[in-house]
Amino acid sequence: MVLINEHKNLKDELKGLKVENQELKSAIKARDEQIGNFKNQIKITKIADSINPEDGSASELKKKVDEYILEIDRCIAHFSK
């Protein structure tokens, strides 16, 4: 009887640990996506900093930024799959 109760308790504990493990995996995946987004933001910032608006018109700079934003949106959509 004691072994049966211990077995049941261990099965319940295992079930809880499996749920916790799945939740942690989901959290890691979400964090990885956030990190990817932050890396893209850093790249955009570096690119924007490297582009000197005095060298070209503001409309060119705006066009480049819009292109980068579209590319980021495509990456986010890809990560969401």
PDB file of C-alpha atoms in Angstrom:
ATOM      1  CA  MET A   1       0.000   0.000   0.000  1.00  0.00           C
ATOM      2  CA  VAL A   2       2.844   2.379   0.829  1.00  0.00           C
ATOM      3  CA  LEU A   3       4.547   1.658  -2.490  1.00  0.00           C
ATOM      4  CA  ILE A   4       1.309   2.285  -4.383  1.00  0.00           C
ATOM      5  CA  ASN A   5       0.902   5.686  -2.697  1.00  0.00           C
ATOM      6  CA  GLU A   6       4.533   6.561  -3.326  1.00  0.00           C
ATOM      7  CA  HIS A   7       4.171   5.509  -6.965  1.00  0.00           C
ATOM      8  CA  LYS A   8       1.070   7.698  -7.346  1.00  0.00           C
ATOM      9  CA  ASN A   9       2.832  10.654  -5.716  1.00  0.00           C
ATOM     10  CA  LEU A  10       5.818  10.244  -8.014  1.00  0.00           C
ATOM     11  CA  LYS A  11       3.558  10.044 -11.076  1.00  0.00           C
ATOM     12  CA  ASP A  12       1.805  13.244  -9.989  1.00  0.00           C
ATOM     13  CA  GLU A  13       5.136  14.949  -9.410  1.00  0.00           C
ATOM     14  CA  LEU A  14       6.386  13.821 -12.818  1.00  0.00           C
ATOM     15  CA  LYS A  15       3.247  15.177 -14.469  1.00  0.00           C
ATOM     16  CA  GLY A  16       3.745  18.538 -12.756  1.00  0.00           C
ATOM     17  CA  LEU A  17       7.388  18.651 -13.775  1.00  0.00           C
ATOM     18  CA  LYS A  18       6.477  17.912 -17.382  1.00  0.00           C
ATOM     19  CA  VAL A  19       4.026  20.817 -17.373  1.00  0.00           C
ATOM     20  CA  GLU A  20       6.633  23.088 -15.813  1.00  0.00           C
ATOM     21  CA  ASN A  21       9.212  21.955 -18.367  1.00  0.00           C
ATOM     22  CA  GLN A  22       6.863  22.787 -21.246  1.00  0.00           C
ATOM     23  CA  GLU A  23       6.134  26.215 -19.766  1.00  0.00           C
ATOM     24  CA  LEU A  24       9.850  26.904 -19.426  1.00  0.00           C
ATOM     25  CA  LYS A  25      10.467  25.826 -23.020  1.00  0.00           C
ATOM     26  CA  SER A  26       7.764  28.240 -24.178  1.00  0.00           C
ATOM     27  CA  ALA A  27       9.308  31.015 -22.118  1.00  0.00           C
ATOM     28  CA  ILE A  28      12.728  30.319 -23.632  1.00  0.00           C
ATOM     29  CA  LYS A  29      11.265  30.415 -27.137  1.00  0.00           C
ATOM     30  CA  ALA A  30       9.596  33.756 -26.412  1.00  0.00           C
ATOM     31  CA  ARG A  31      12.852  35.157 -25.010  1.00  0.00           C
ATOM     32  CA  ASP A  32      14.766  33.948 -28.075  1.00  0.00           C
ATOM     33  CA  GLU A  33      12.288  35.778 -30.300  1.00  0.00           C
ATOM     34  CA  GLN A  34      12.697  38.921 -28.197  1.00  0.00           C
ATOM     35  CA  ILE A  35      16.468  38.657 -28.456  1.00  0.00           C
ATOM     36  CA  GLY A  36      16.177  38.318 -32.228  1.00  0.00           C
ATOM     37  CA  ASN A  37      14.017  41.418 -32.360  1.00  0.00           C
ATOM     38  CA  PHE A  38      16.462  43.332 -30.190  1.00  0.00           C
ATOM     39  CA  LYS A  39      19.345  42.284 -32.418  1.00  0.00           C
ATOM     40  CA  ASN A  40      17.438  43.587 -35.433  1.00  0.00           C
ATOM     41  CA  GLN A  41      16.767  46.854 -33.640  1.00  0.00           C
ATOM     42  CA  ILE A  42      20.467  47.174 -32.819  1.00  0.00           C
ATOM     43  CA  LYS A  43      21.367  46.549 -36.462  1.00  0.00           C
ATOM     44  CA  ILE A  44      18.912  49.195 -37.600  1.00  0.00           C
ATOM     45  CA  THR A  45      20.276  51.647 -35.081  1.00  0.00           C
ATOM     46  CA  LYS A  46      23.828  50.995 -36.262  1.00  0.00           C
ATOM     47  CA  ILE A  47      22.791  51.388 -39.884  1.00  0.00           C
ATOM     48  CA  ALA A  48      20.878  54.573 -39.145  1.00  0.00           C
ATOM     49  CA  ASP A  49      23.870  55.928 -37.228  1.00  0.00           C
ATOM     50  CA  SER A  50      26.177  55.089 -40.108  1.00  0.00           C
ATOM     51  CA  ILE A  51      24.000  56.915 -42.619  1.00  0.00           C
ATOM     52  CA  ASN A  52      24.807  60.560 -42.532  1.00  0.00           C
ATOM     53  CA  PRO A  53      21.703  62.574 -43.474  1.00  0.00           C
ATOM     54  CA  GLU A  54      23.946  65.431 -44.611  1.00  0.00           C
ATOM     55  CA  ASP A  55      25.227  63.229 -47.433  1.00  0.00           C
ATOM     56  CA  GLY A  56      21.770  62.712 -48.945  1.00  0.00           C
ATOM     57  CA  SER A  57      18.270  63.925 -48.740  1.00  0.00           C
ATOM     58  CA  ALA A  58      15.937  63.189 -45.869  1.00  0.00           C
ATOM     59  CA  SER A  59      13.607  61.357 -48.251  1.00  0.00           C
ATOM     60  CA  GLU A  60      16.359  58.883 -49.116  1.00  0.00           C
ATOM     61  CA  LEU A  61      16.963  58.231 -45.451  1.00  0.00           C
ATOM     62  CA  LYS A  62      13.240  57.772 -44.854  1.00  0.00           C
ATOM     63  CA  LYS A  63      13.053  55.327 -47.767  1.00  0.00           C
ATOM     64  CA  LYS A  64      15.952  53.279 -46.365  1.00  0.00           C
ATOM     65  CA  VAL A  65      14.394  53.183 -42.894  1.00  0.00           C
ATOM     66  CA  ASP A  66      11.075  52.078 -44.392  1.00  0.00           C
ATOM     67  CA  GLU A  67      12.854  49.269 -46.249  1.00  0.00           C
ATOM     68  CA  TYR A  68      14.521  48.122 -43.039  1.00  0.00           C
ATOM     69  CA  ILE A  69      11.210  48.181 -41.193  1.00  0.00           C
ATOM     70  CA  LEU A  70       9.616  46.026 -43.886  1.00  0.00           C
ATOM     71  CA  GLU A  71      12.496  43.566 -43.613  1.00  0.00           C
ATOM     72  CA  ILE A  72      12.075  43.441 -39.840  1.00  0.00           C
ATOM     73  CA  ASP A  73       8.369  42.771 -40.262  1.00  0.00           C
ATOM     74  CA  ARG A  74       9.192  39.881 -42.599  1.00  0.00           C
ATOM     75  CA  CYS A  75      11.638  38.479 -40.020  1.00  0.00           C
ATOM     76  CA  ILE A  76       9.081  38.762 -37.238  1.00  0.00           C
ATOM     77  CA  ALA A  77       6.499  36.983 -39.374  1.00  0.00           C
ATOM     78  CA  HIS A  78       9.040  34.252 -40.090  1.00  0.00           C
ATOM     79  CA  PHE A  79       9.832  33.823 -36.371  1.00  0.00           C
ATOM     80  CA  SER A  80       6.127  33.679 -35.557  1.00  0.00           C
ATOM     81  CA  LYS A  81       5.644  30.572 -37.696  1.00  0.00           C
TER      82      LYS A  81
END
